Amino acid sequence: MKKIIIAPDSFKGTMTSIEICNYIGERIAAFLPEAQVVKVPIADGGEGTVDAYLSGIGGTRRKKTVTGPMGTPVEAEYGILPDGKTAVIEMAAASGLPLVDGPKSPMDATTFGTGELIADAVESGCTKIILGIGGSATNDGGIGALSALGVRFLDADGKAVTPDGKGLAQIESIDESGLCQALRGVTLTIACDVKNPLAGKNGAAHVFGPQKGATPEMVEALDAGLLHYNGVLTRHTGVDRKDKSGMGAAGGIGLSLEAFLHAKMLPGIDLILDTADFDKKIQGADLIITGEGKIDGQSKQGKVPVGVAWRAKKQNVPVVALVGDVGAGYEELYEEGITAIFSTNKAAVPYEQARRTSVEDLKFLTESLLRFYCAVR
């Protein structure tokens, strides 16, 4: 085996994609010192997106104190690429679920901090923004982010609503006269890895609300709130976006960003693979090792392992996925180009217990695979 590509997503809450590349690379060097190892840390628009871009083409990091998802200040950072004009922002850095310290409630969570990061990037001279929207704690339809950028969402009395999930149902009119003028010339691309519509059983609240802490009652209220806001927005802009693919991602933030900033939603995995010149890097490869925290049938909707497999399939390169957990529907992924799937979990234990040994488990699995390969070679 002469050339091995390591191209994983992060294991959320345990290891970054760069750390995984290094851990796997260490084991390969120990057992196959003659192999050429190419590390390509990947993300699909969620956590690790900034790292993936900066690792792929370079750039700098910029820190900014912004409003966290529950209203308290958080220290967030984003990347500025070498051209000095392109910012890469992770929604999770300002409005992410791991930033919630205490009870989770998407009714009270806001994307205001994400808007503050966009504003800071524009003030820094950036004219192109790539926004990864995975890992959010919010379900506010993006009104928090747009409020930070100068748009006012008003109730029946002409007062500004709270820029969070519960404010959606109170919106009766929109005043965009205060929208930051510098945004008019900015190109905003949303890196999105899901295709869910805004509302309904497959929408933002029903599919993603529970994992953000929403009770069944909250889910119904948030779903109704998003539909209500969409109705007001449709009257304001003349365009109904509720059934567009991807509008349900990240609590519906794409709804507002498309309406007011003309944002375009693109598959995050393709954006990053193209930036990393992935197709060229895998030419002549003997094996690609990829992975993510959990793999299942949903991974076909643009998750890293399948996105990698699609590219590899065109060049007939086998793909092995090392994952934390294997869920229902994984069998379908073999048709997408994944050759084999292995779980790092050595025992059926709760996540909080498994995450404490995740590094050792990944190294153990990698070493086991390499021992097997060396034995049969």
GROMACS .gro file of C-alpha atoms in nm:
model
  377
    1MET     CA    1   0.000   0.000   0.000
    2LYS     CA    2   0.173   0.316  -0.121
    3LYS     CA    3  -0.073   0.601  -0.072
    4ILE     CA    4  -0.335   0.641   0.201
    5ILE     CA    5  -0.570   0.939   0.229
    6ILE     CA    6  -0.708   1.028   0.572
    7ALA     CA    7  -1.020   1.243   0.530
    8PRO     CA    8  -1.253   1.233   0.833
    9ASP     CA    9  -1.513   1.462   0.981
   10SER     CA   10  -1.485   1.548   1.351
   11PHE     CA   11  -1.635   1.322   1.615
   12LYS     CA   12  -1.854   1.586   1.777
   13GLY     CA   13  -1.773   1.643   2.142
   14THR     CA   14  -1.463   1.422   2.137
   15MET     CA   15  -1.212   1.479   1.855
   16THR     CA   16  -1.159   1.735   1.579
   17SER     CA   17  -1.098   1.620   1.223
   18ILE     CA   18  -0.736   1.734   1.250
   19GLU     CA   19  -0.684   1.532   1.568
   20ILE     CA   20  -0.833   1.224   1.404
   21CYS     CA   21  -0.601   1.266   1.104
   22ASN     CA   22  -0.303   1.279   1.339
   23TYR     CA   23  -0.410   0.980   1.550
   24ILE     CA   24  -0.470   0.761   1.244
   25GLY     CA   25  -0.153   0.890   1.080
   26GLU     CA   26   0.055   0.791   1.384
   27ARG     CA   27  -0.068   0.434   1.366
   28ILE     CA   28  -0.010   0.410   0.991
   29ALA     CA   29   0.348   0.538   1.034
   30ALA     CA   30   0.412   0.269   1.295
   31PHE     CA   31   0.287  -0.021   1.083
   32LEU     CA   32   0.337   0.102   0.727
   33PRO     CA   33   0.631   0.343   0.742
   34GLU     CA   34   0.677   0.323   0.366
   35ALA     CA   35   0.325   0.454   0.293
   36GLN     CA   36   0.261   0.805   0.170
   37VAL     CA   37   0.001   0.954   0.403
   38VAL     CA   38  -0.207   1.250   0.290
   39LYS     CA   39  -0.417   1.420   0.561
   40VAL     CA   40  -0.728   1.605   0.451
   41PRO     CA   41  -0.936   1.716   0.753
   42ILE     CA   42  -1.294   1.761   0.636
   43ALA     CA   43  -1.619   1.914   0.759
   44ASP     CA   44  -1.966   1.943   0.608
   45GLY     CA   45  -2.063   2.284   0.737
   46GLY     CA   46  -2.069   2.201   1.106
   47GLU     CA   47  -1.799   2.212   1.369
   48GLY     CA   48  -1.454   2.188   1.212
   49THR     CA   49  -1.542   2.385   0.899
   50VAL     CA   50  -1.300   2.667   0.981
   51ASP     CA   51  -1.023   2.418   1.064
   52ALA     CA   52  -1.085   2.234   0.738
   53TYR     CA   53  -1.054   2.549   0.529
   54LEU     CA   54  -0.749   2.685   0.710
   55SER     CA   55  -0.577   2.346   0.691
   56GLY     CA   56  -0.658   2.316   0.323
   57ILE     CA   57  -0.553   2.659   0.195
   58GLY     CA   58  -0.424   2.858   0.493
   59GLY     CA   59  -0.544   3.182   0.645
   60THR     CA   60  -0.576   3.348   0.983
   61ARG     CA   61  -0.813   3.332   1.279
   62ARG     CA   62  -1.005   3.625   1.422
   63LYS     CA   63  -1.166   3.629   1.767
   64LYS     CA   64  -1.475   3.821   1.868
   65THR     CA   65  -1.686   3.831   2.184
   66VAL     CA   66  -2.049   3.786   2.077
   67THR     CA   67  -2.390   3.698   2.217
   68GLY     CA   68  -2.419   3.326   2.286
   69PRO     CA   69  -2.730   3.119   2.213
   70MET     CA   70  -2.880   3.185   2.557
   71GLY     CA   71  -2.788   3.554   2.562
   72THR     CA   72  -2.464   3.540   2.760
   73PRO     CA   73  -2.132   3.652   2.604
   74VAL     CA   74  -1.912   3.390   2.440
   75GLU     CA   75  -1.568   3.408   2.283
   76ALA     CA   76  -1.602   3.302   1.920
   77GLU     CA   77  -1.358   3.283   1.633
   78TYR     CA   78  -1.375   3.254   1.258
   79GLY     CA   79  -1.128   3.227   0.972
   80ILE     CA   80  -1.015   3.472   0.708
   81LEU     CA   81  -0.866   3.307   0.400
   82PRO     CA   82  -0.539   3.421   0.236
   83ASP     CA   83  -0.717   3.657  -0.005
   84GLY     CA   84  -0.815   3.870   0.296
   85LYS     CA   85  -1.164   3.904   0.153
   86THR     CA   86  -1.321   3.567   0.236
   87ALA     CA   87  -1.444   3.482   0.585
   88VAL     CA   88  -1.532   3.130   0.697
   89ILE     CA   89  -1.774   3.130   0.988
   90GLU     CA   90  -1.918   2.844   1.190
   91MET     CA   91  -2.262   2.908   1.330
   92ALA     CA   92  -2.168   2.666   1.609
   93ALA     CA   93  -1.897   2.905   1.729
   94ALA     CA   94  -2.156   3.165   1.830
   95SER     CA   95  -2.488   2.980   1.844
   96GLY     CA   96  -2.385   2.619   1.896
   97LEU     CA   97  -2.546   2.360   2.121
   98PRO     CA   98  -2.226   2.298   2.325
   99LEU     CA   99  -2.239   2.666   2.429
  100VAL     CA  100  -2.563   2.612   2.621
  101ASP     CA  101  -2.470   2.592   2.989
  102GLY     CA  102  -2.778   2.466   3.167
  103PRO     CA  103  -3.125   2.360   3.048
  104LYS     CA  104  -3.163   2.360   2.670
  105SER     CA  105  -3.455   2.556   2.528
  106PRO     CA  106  -3.474   2.649   2.158
  107MET     CA  107  -3.769   2.873   2.247
  108ASP     CA  108  -3.521   3.105   2.417
  109ALA     CA  109  -3.212   3.045   2.200
  110THR     CA  110  -3.099   3.310   1.952
  111THR     CA  111  -2.874   3.335   1.647
  112PHE     CA  112  -2.787   3.696   1.737
  113GLY     CA  113  -2.419   3.607   1.788
  114THR     CA  114  -2.396   3.455   1.440
  115GLY     CA  115  -2.515   3.786   1.299
  116GLU     CA  116  -2.251   3.965   1.506
  117LEU     CA  117  -1.979   3.745   1.352
  118ILE     CA  118  -2.107   3.825   1.002
  119ALA     CA  119  -2.105   4.197   1.086
  120ASP     CA  120  -1.750   4.175   1.222
  121ALA     CA  121  -1.628   3.999   0.907
  122VAL     CA  122  -1.783   4.269   0.689
  123GLU     CA  123  -1.633   4.544   0.906
  124SER     CA  124  -1.296   4.370   0.864
  125GLY     CA  125  -1.321   4.412   0.488
  126CYS     CA  126  -1.455   4.072   0.384
  127THR     CA  127  -1.682   4.069   0.081
  128LYS     CA  128  -1.739   3.694   0.064
  129ILE     CA  129  -1.866   3.487   0.354
  130ILE     CA  130  -1.894   3.109   0.380
  131LEU     CA  131  -2.122   3.018   0.670
  132GLY     CA  132  -2.132   2.663   0.806
  133ILE     CA  133  -2.462   2.616   0.987
  134GLY     CA  134  -2.426   2.275   1.154
  135GLY     CA  135  -2.442   2.219   1.530
  136SER     CA  136  -2.679   2.501   1.622
  137ALA     CA  137  -2.881   2.531   1.945
  138THR     CA  138  -3.137   2.756   1.783
  139ASN     CA  139  -3.474   2.749   1.611
  140ASP     CA  140  -3.541   3.117   1.553
  141GLY     CA  141  -3.568   3.125   1.173
  142GLY     CA  142  -3.262   3.350   1.162
  143ILE     CA  143  -3.437   3.653   1.313
  144GLY     CA  144  -3.164   3.675   1.577
  145ALA     CA  145  -2.889   3.701   1.318
  146LEU     CA  146  -3.080   3.956   1.111
  147SER     CA  147  -3.161   4.159   1.424
  148ALA     CA  148  -2.787   4.186   1.487
  149LEU     CA  149  -2.749   4.315   1.131
  150GLY     CA  150  -3.008   4.589   1.167
  151VAL     CA  151  -3.342   4.434   1.067
  152ARG     CA  152  -3.632   4.496   1.309
  153PHE     CA  153  -3.905   4.234   1.357
  154LEU     CA  154  -4.210   4.402   1.505
  155ASP     CA  155  -4.523   4.284   1.685
  156ALA     CA  156  -4.876   4.416   1.643
  157ASP     CA  157  -4.791   4.720   1.859
  158GLY     CA  158  -4.483   4.807   1.656
  159LYS     CA  159  -4.243   4.686   1.925
  160ALA     CA  160  -3.942   4.465   1.853
  161VAL     CA  161  -4.001   4.098   1.938
  162THR     CA  162  -3.742   3.896   2.126
  163PRO     CA  163  -3.497   3.760   1.863
  164ASP     CA  164  -3.547   3.394   1.953
  165GLY     CA  165  -3.779   3.100   1.895
  166LYS     CA  166  -4.069   3.237   2.095
  167GLY     CA  167  -4.052   3.570   1.912
  168LEU     CA  168  -4.144   3.412   1.578
  169ALA     CA  169  -4.515   3.385   1.656
  170GLN     CA  170  -4.534   3.754   1.754
  171ILE     CA  171  -4.397   3.903   1.430
  172GLU     CA  172  -4.650   4.110   1.236
  173SER     CA  173  -4.424   4.339   1.032
  174ILE     CA  174  -4.062   4.382   0.928
  175ASP     CA  175  -3.851   4.695   0.903
  176GLU     CA  176  -3.528   4.641   0.709
  177SER     CA  177  -3.438   5.009   0.672
  178GLY     CA  178  -3.160   4.966   0.929
  179LEU     CA  179  -2.993   4.673   0.753
  180CYS     CA  180  -2.617   4.728   0.737
  181GLN     CA  181  -2.551   4.886   0.398
  182ALA     CA  182  -2.211   4.721   0.365
  183LEU     CA  183  -2.389   4.385   0.335
  184ARG     CA  184  -2.539   4.485   0.001
  185GLY     CA  185  -2.218   4.398  -0.181
  186VAL     CA  186  -2.136   4.082   0.015
  187THR     CA  187  -2.170   3.732  -0.128
  188LEU     CA  188  -2.297   3.488   0.135
  189THR     CA  189  -2.278   3.113   0.081
  190ILE     CA  190  -2.435   2.875   0.332
  191ALA     CA  191  -2.268   2.538   0.371
  192CYS     CA  192  -2.560   2.306   0.446
  193ASP     CA  193  -2.563   1.929   0.491
  194VAL     CA  194  -2.939   1.866   0.518
  195LYS     CA  195  -3.233   1.906   0.281
  196ASN     CA  196  -3.525   1.939   0.523
  197PRO     CA  197  -3.801   2.193   0.447
  198LEU     CA  198  -3.877   2.471   0.692
  199ALA     CA  199  -4.177   2.323   0.872
  200GLY     CA  200  -4.396   2.015   0.906
  201LYS     CA  201  -4.303   1.664   1.017
  202ASN     CA  202  -3.972   1.683   0.827
  203GLY     CA  203  -3.905   2.043   0.921
  204ALA     CA  204  -3.670   2.222   1.157
  205ALA     CA  205  -3.870   2.191   1.478
  206HIS     CA  206  -3.991   1.833   1.444
  207VAL     CA  207  -3.665   1.679   1.322
  208PHE     CA  208  -3.403   1.884   1.505
  209GLY     CA  209  -3.593   2.051   1.788
  210PRO     CA  210  -3.585   1.756   2.032
  211GLN     CA  211  -3.206   1.727   2.019
  212LYS     CA  212  -3.190   2.096   2.106
  213GLY     CA  213  -3.404   2.042   2.414
  214ALA     CA  214  -3.752   2.103   2.275
  215THR     CA  215  -4.042   1.928   2.447
  216PRO     CA  216  -4.333   1.801   2.231
  217GLU     CA  217  -4.520   2.120   2.319
  218MET     CA  218  -4.222   2.334   2.221
  219VAL     CA  219  -4.190   2.149   1.891
  220GLU     CA  220  -4.547   2.236   1.796
  221ALA     CA  221  -4.504   2.598   1.906
  222LEU     CA  222  -4.178   2.639   1.715
  223ASP     CA  223  -4.322   2.478   1.404
  224ALA     CA  224  -4.622   2.711   1.415
  225GLY     CA  225  -4.393   3.007   1.481
  226LEU     CA  226  -4.179   2.933   1.176
  227LEU     CA  227  -4.488   2.903   0.957
  228HIS     CA  228  -4.626   3.230   1.093
  229TYR     CA  229  -4.297   3.411   1.034
  230ASN     CA  230  -4.274   3.268   0.684
  231GLY     CA  231  -4.619   3.407   0.611
  232VAL     CA  232  -4.513   3.756   0.722
  233LEU     CA  233  -4.187   3.726   0.528
  234THR     CA  234  -4.372   3.610   0.217
  235ARG     CA  235  -4.591   3.919   0.229
  236HIS     CA  236  -4.283   4.136   0.283
  237THR     CA  237  -4.070   3.991   0.000
  238GLY     CA  238  -4.327   3.840  -0.235
  239VAL     CA  239  -4.153   3.500  -0.226
  240ASP     CA  240  -4.264   3.190  -0.032
  241ARG     CA  241  -3.959   2.987   0.068
  242LYS     CA  242  -4.103   2.738   0.316
  243ASP     CA  243  -4.085   2.436   0.082
  244LYS     CA  244  -3.734   2.500  -0.050
  245SER     CA  245  -3.476   2.230   0.021
  246GLY     CA  246  -3.255   2.306   0.321
  247MET     CA  247  -3.476   2.577   0.474
  248GLY     CA  248  -3.519   2.357   0.783
  249ALA     CA  249  -3.147   2.341   0.854
  250ALA     CA  250  -3.015   2.506   1.171
  251GLY     CA  251  -3.356   2.616   1.293
  252GLY     CA  252  -3.447   2.786   0.966
  253ILE     CA  253  -3.168   3.043   0.954
  254GLY     CA  254  -3.144   3.008   0.577
  255LEU     CA  255  -3.495   3.154   0.546
  256SER     CA  256  -3.386   3.495   0.671
  257LEU     CA  257  -3.039   3.493   0.516
  258GLU     CA  258  -3.176   3.416   0.171
  259ALA     CA  259  -3.457   3.669   0.200
  260PHE     CA  260  -3.248   3.964   0.317
  261LEU     CA  261  -2.889   3.885   0.212
  262HIS     CA  262  -2.958   3.677  -0.103
  263ALA     CA  263  -2.760   3.388   0.046
  264LYS     CA  264  -2.716   3.069  -0.156
  265MET     CA  265  -2.725   2.727   0.007
  266LEU     CA  266  -2.474   2.471  -0.120
  267PRO     CA  267  -2.368   2.128   0.009
  268GLY     CA  268  -2.096   2.196   0.267
  269ILE     CA  269  -1.903   1.881   0.184
  270ASP     CA  270  -1.866   1.978  -0.183
  271LEU     CA  271  -1.752   2.330  -0.097
  272ILE     CA  272  -1.474   2.199   0.125
  273LEU     CA  273  -1.368   1.907  -0.096
  274ASP     CA  274  -1.334   2.145  -0.392
  275THR     CA  275  -1.137   2.393  -0.181
  276ALA     CA  276  -0.905   2.114  -0.066
  277ASP     CA  277  -0.854   2.000  -0.429
  278PHE     CA  278  -0.965   1.657  -0.309
  279ASP     CA  279  -1.012   1.497  -0.649
  280LYS     CA  280  -0.649   1.564  -0.737
  281LYS     CA  281  -0.517   1.454  -0.398
  282ILE     CA  282  -0.679   1.110  -0.420
  283GLN     CA  283  -0.539   1.031  -0.763
  284GLY     CA  284  -0.335   0.712  -0.737
  285ALA     CA  285  -0.450   0.643  -0.381
  286ASP     CA  286  -0.473   0.284  -0.258
  287LEU     CA  287  -0.710   0.356   0.031
  288ILE     CA  288  -0.913   0.638   0.184
  289ILE     CA  289  -0.992   0.635   0.555
  290THR     CA  290  -1.284   0.858   0.653
  291GLY     CA  291  -1.527   0.873   0.943
  292GLU     CA  292  -1.771   1.063   1.163
  293GLY     CA  293  -1.927   1.033   1.507
  294LYS     CA  294  -2.230   0.838   1.388
  295ILE     CA  295  -2.307   0.688   1.050
  296ASP     CA  296  -2.652   0.580   0.937
  297GLY     CA  297  -2.895   0.617   0.650
  298GLN     CA  298  -2.906   0.995   0.704
  299SER     CA  299  -2.541   1.013   0.606
  300LYS     CA  300  -2.651   0.999   0.242
  301GLN     CA  301  -2.770   1.357   0.272
  302GLY     CA  302  -2.422   1.501   0.227
  303LYS     CA  303  -2.234   1.386   0.536
  304VAL     CA  304  -1.856   1.367   0.510
  305PRO     CA  305  -1.804   0.988   0.466
  306VAL     CA  306  -2.053   0.966   0.181
  307GLY     CA  307  -1.932   1.287   0.019
  308VAL     CA  308  -1.580   1.145   0.027
  309ALA     CA  309  -1.707   0.812  -0.106
  310TRP     CA  310  -1.882   0.975  -0.400
  311ARG     CA  311  -1.553   1.132  -0.511
  312ALA     CA  312  -1.356   0.813  -0.446
  313LYS     CA  313  -1.600   0.596  -0.640
  314LYS     CA  314  -1.524   0.788  -0.958
  315GLN     CA  315  -1.158   0.692  -0.925
  316ASN     CA  316  -1.216   0.337  -0.798
  317VAL     CA  317  -1.050   0.400  -0.463
  318PRO     CA  318  -1.175   0.189  -0.169
  319VAL     CA  319  -1.312   0.380   0.130
  320VAL     CA  320  -1.311   0.261   0.492
  321ALA     CA  321  -1.525   0.452   0.744
  322LEU     CA  322  -1.418   0.451   1.110
  323VAL     CA  323  -1.711   0.577   1.316
  324GLY     CA  324  -1.820   0.610   1.675
  325ASP     CA  325  -2.164   0.456   1.625
  326VAL     CA  326  -2.347   0.271   1.348
  327GLY     CA  327  -2.719   0.340   1.311
  328ALA     CA  328  -3.011   0.215   1.106
  329GLY     CA  329  -2.980   0.231   0.730
  330TYR     CA  330  -2.601   0.198   0.718
  331GLU     CA  331  -2.632  -0.082   0.460
  332GLU     CA  332  -2.745   0.169   0.198
  333LEU     CA  333  -2.408   0.342   0.216
  334TYR     CA  334  -2.223   0.055   0.051
  335GLU     CA  335  -2.397   0.149  -0.273
  336GLU     CA  336  -2.266   0.506  -0.234
  337GLY     CA  337  -1.902   0.397  -0.251
  338ILE     CA  338  -1.814   0.304   0.108
  339THR     CA  339  -1.630  -0.028   0.112
  340ALA     CA  340  -1.643  -0.108   0.484
  341ILE     CA  341  -1.765   0.045   0.812
  342PHE     CA  342  -1.608  -0.015   1.155
  343SER     CA  343  -1.712   0.121   1.495
  344THR     CA  344  -1.458   0.244   1.749
  345ASN     CA  345  -1.685   0.140   2.037
  346LYS     CA  346  -1.547  -0.172   2.202
  347ALA     CA  347  -1.849  -0.207   2.432
  348ALA     CA  348  -2.212  -0.096   2.443
  349VAL     CA  349  -2.180   0.194   2.687
  350PRO     CA  350  -2.352   0.536   2.712
  351TYR     CA  351  -2.204   0.821   2.509
  352GLU     CA  352  -2.076   1.008   2.814
  353GLN     CA  353  -1.871   0.702   2.907
  354ALA     CA  354  -1.759   0.621   2.552
  355ARG     CA  355  -1.637   0.976   2.483
  356ARG     CA  356  -1.382   0.950   2.766
  357THR     CA  357  -1.198   0.669   2.584
  358SER     CA  358  -1.264   0.785   2.228
  359VAL     CA  359  -0.900   0.858   2.143
  360GLU     CA  360  -0.775   0.524   2.273
  361ASP     CA  361  -1.062   0.344   2.098
  362LEU     CA  362  -0.983   0.509   1.764
  363LYS     CA  363  -0.616   0.418   1.792
  364PHE     CA  364  -0.706   0.061   1.888
  365LEU     CA  365  -0.936   0.020   1.589
  366THR     CA  366  -0.683   0.170   1.348
  367GLU     CA  367  -0.409  -0.054   1.482
  368SER     CA  368  -0.632  -0.361   1.457
  369LEU     CA  369  -0.707  -0.288   1.092
  370LEU     CA  370  -0.339  -0.231   1.013
  371ARG     CA  371  -0.235  -0.550   1.192
  372PHE     CA  372  -0.486  -0.742   0.984
  373TYR     CA  373  -0.368  -0.579   0.664
  374CYS     CA  374  -0.002  -0.648   0.737
  375ALA     CA  375  -0.081  -1.010   0.821
  376VAL     CA  376  -0.265  -1.084   0.496
  377ARG     CA  377  -0.025  -0.881   0.284
   0.00000   0.00000   0.00000
